[in-house]
Amino acid sequence: MQIHCVDIRILPADLSGAEALLTPERRAQMDRFRRPEDRLRALAGGLLLRAVLGSEAAASVRTGEYGKPFLTEG
């Protein structure tokens, strides 16, 4: 098992272009958050998924009924 993490406190202030790298589902999730730090956590999580899994596999991540992420097949 590997564990990956990101300290959002050290991220650059302007990550506006990074949102384009995320899936539409992840961007929609970010839009639902009111607090900037929660939006930043969702952004960092999406970018971390993409970096670790690759862009195609990261696009296969879905969220279950209670918000738990899981990988779909294919």
XYZ file of N, CA and C in Angstrom:
222
model
N 0.848 -1.166 0.000
C 0.000 0.000 0.000
C 0.894 1.229 0.000
N 0.468 2.218 -0.745
C 1.165 3.498 -0.766
C 0.217 4.580 -0.262
N 0.762 5.500 0.464
C -0.021 6.637 0.955
C 0.601 7.900 0.386
N -0.233 8.754 -0.199
C 0.212 10.019 -0.774
C -0.565 11.141 -0.095
N 0.095 12.263 0.112
C -0.587 13.399 0.724
C -0.034 14.700 0.155
N -0.799 15.756 0.350
C -0.418 17.096 -0.088
C -0.716 18.058 1.049
N 0.236 18.898 1.358
C 0.024 19.942 2.354
C -0.479 21.173 1.610
N -1.766 21.457 1.724
C -2.350 22.564 0.957
C -1.827 23.921 1.401
N -1.211 23.987 2.560
C -0.677 25.265 3.041
C 0.515 25.736 2.215
N 1.177 24.826 1.501
C 2.360 25.223 0.732
C 2.080 25.361 -0.763
N 0.822 25.199 -1.160
C 0.480 25.338 -2.578
C 0.506 26.806 -2.988
N 0.800 27.096 -4.263
C 0.790 28.484 -4.730
C -0.604 29.098 -4.602
N -0.655 30.384 -4.464
C -1.935 31.079 -4.302
C -2.801 30.998 -5.555
N -2.189 31.033 -6.722
C -2.963 31.027 -7.967
C -2.857 29.669 -8.650
N -3.896 28.875 -8.502
C -3.966 27.569 -9.151
C -5.131 27.515 -10.136
N -5.538 28.659 -10.642
C -6.723 28.730 -11.498
C -6.612 27.847 -12.736
N -5.445 27.746 -13.340
C -5.282 26.912 -14.523
C -5.322 25.429 -14.218
N -5.072 25.059 -12.975
C -5.035 23.654 -12.594
C -6.412 23.006 -12.642
N -7.458 23.785 -12.471
C -8.816 23.229 -12.501
C -9.123 22.580 -13.839
N -8.513 23.055 -14.908
C -8.763 22.497 -16.239
C -8.267 21.058 -16.347
N -7.361 20.645 -15.474
C -6.840 19.281 -15.490
C -7.768 18.287 -14.809
N -8.768 18.788 -14.099
C -9.657 17.928 -13.326
C -10.842 17.449 -14.154
N -11.448 16.374 -13.680
C -12.652 15.870 -14.334
C -13.813 16.824 -14.055
N -14.835 16.800 -14.886
C -16.008 17.645 -14.627
C -16.650 17.344 -13.269
N -16.623 16.086 -12.856
C -17.196 15.722 -11.559
C -16.427 16.377 -10.413
N -15.109 16.390 -10.514
C -14.286 16.997 -9.461
C -14.508 18.503 -9.434
N -14.619 19.134 -10.608
C -14.885 20.582 -10.647
C -16.252 20.899 -10.050
N -17.243 20.051 -10.321
C -18.579 20.259 -9.746
C -18.528 20.123 -8.225
N -17.734 19.175 -7.746
C -17.570 19.008 -6.305
C -16.946 20.263 -5.705
N -15.939 20.794 -6.358
C -15.298 22.020 -5.868
C -16.276 23.179 -5.801
N -17.146 23.275 -6.790
C -18.111 24.375 -6.835
C -19.109 24.328 -5.681
N -19.331 23.154 -5.112
C -20.288 23.027 -4.005
C -19.712 23.503 -2.673
N -18.400 23.597 -2.589
C -17.778 24.029 -1.337
C -17.802 25.544 -1.220
N -18.077 26.031 -0.029
C -18.112 27.474 0.208
C -16.769 28.004 0.700
N -16.107 27.229 1.529
C -14.843 27.686 2.112
C -13.703 27.474 1.113
N -12.873 28.482 0.925
C -11.754 28.366 -0.024
C -10.825 27.194 0.280
N -10.588 26.918 1.570
C -9.690 25.809 1.897
C -10.289 24.450 1.529
N -11.616 24.332 1.571
C -12.250 23.089 1.148
C -12.146 22.918 -0.372
N -12.306 24.019 -1.085
C -12.128 23.973 -2.543
C -10.693 23.579 -2.891
N -9.744 24.122 -2.141
C -8.340 23.814 -2.372
C -8.034 22.345 -2.074
N -8.664 21.799 -1.033
C -8.487 20.375 -0.726
C -9.015 19.508 -1.869
N -10.171 19.862 -2.402
C -10.736 19.096 -3.522
C -9.839 19.200 -4.751
N -9.309 20.376 -5.005
C -8.394 20.569 -6.130
C -7.130 19.745 -5.937
N -6.527 19.832 -4.756
C -5.293 19.088 -4.481
C -5.541 17.587 -4.570
N -6.675 17.125 -4.067
C -7.003 15.709 -4.148
C -7.141 15.230 -5.579
N -7.798 16.040 -6.408
C -7.950 15.688 -7.819
C -6.619 15.656 -8.550
N -5.775 16.624 -8.263
C -4.454 16.660 -8.905
C -3.577 15.505 -8.419
N -3.706 15.157 -7.144
C -2.940 14.034 -6.608
C -3.392 12.721 -7.248
N -4.701 12.543 -7.387
C -5.211 11.354 -8.076
C -4.650 11.260 -9.486
N -4.656 12.373 -10.181
C -4.154 12.398 -11.558
C -2.659 12.068 -11.601
N -1.897 12.598 -10.663
C -0.456 12.352 -10.641
C -0.132 10.894 -10.310
N -0.878 10.306 -9.396
C -0.590 8.944 -8.956
C -1.174 7.911 -9.914
N -2.423 8.108 -10.343
C -3.105 7.119 -11.178
C -2.932 7.350 -12.669
N -2.617 8.568 -13.058
C -2.615 8.930 -14.471
C -3.967 9.530 -14.823
N -4.018 10.291 -15.895
C -5.244 11.027 -16.222
C -6.412 10.109 -16.573
N -6.147 9.001 -17.277
C -7.242 8.109 -17.662
C -7.830 7.391 -16.452
N -6.987 6.865 -15.575
C -7.477 6.173 -14.386
C -8.153 7.148 -13.425
N -7.617 8.352 -13.313
C -8.225 9.345 -12.421
C -9.633 9.689 -12.890
N -9.865 9.630 -14.193
C -11.199 9.895 -14.725
C -12.166 8.768 -14.382
N -11.650 7.606 -13.953
C -12.487 6.465 -13.586
C -12.882 6.483 -12.115
N -12.459 7.483 -11.377
C -12.827 7.587 -9.965
C -14.231 8.172 -9.876
N -15.086 7.480 -9.164
C -16.463 7.936 -8.937
C -16.686 8.055 -7.437
N -17.784 8.667 -7.060
C -18.125 8.830 -5.653
C -19.402 8.057 -5.374
N -19.376 7.277 -4.309
C -20.531 6.482 -3.917
C -21.589 7.319 -3.220
N -22.602 6.641 -2.773
C -23.760 7.285 -2.147
C -23.386 8.160 -0.953
N -22.370 7.738 -0.191
C -21.990 8.484 1.007
C -20.717 9.297 0.817
N -20.336 9.538 -0.442
C -19.186 10.374 -0.729
C -17.856 9.657 -0.767
N -17.851 8.326 -0.609
C -16.608 7.562 -0.654
C -16.165 7.382 -2.102
N -14.924 7.704 -2.420
C -14.437 7.504 -3.796
C -14.120 6.038 -4.061
N -14.301 5.624 -5.314
C -13.932 4.275 -5.732
C -13.558 4.306 -7.206
N -12.754 3.333 -7.626
C -12.339 3.217 -9.026
C -13.321 2.325 -9.765
N -13.795 2.776 -10.902
C -14.640 1.932 -11.736
C -13.754 1.075 -12.620
N -14.292 0.031 -13.140
C -13.512 -0.825 -14.046
C -13.472 -0.191 -15.414
N -12.324 -0.357 -16.072
C -12.197 0.141 -17.448
C -11.764 1.485 -17.572
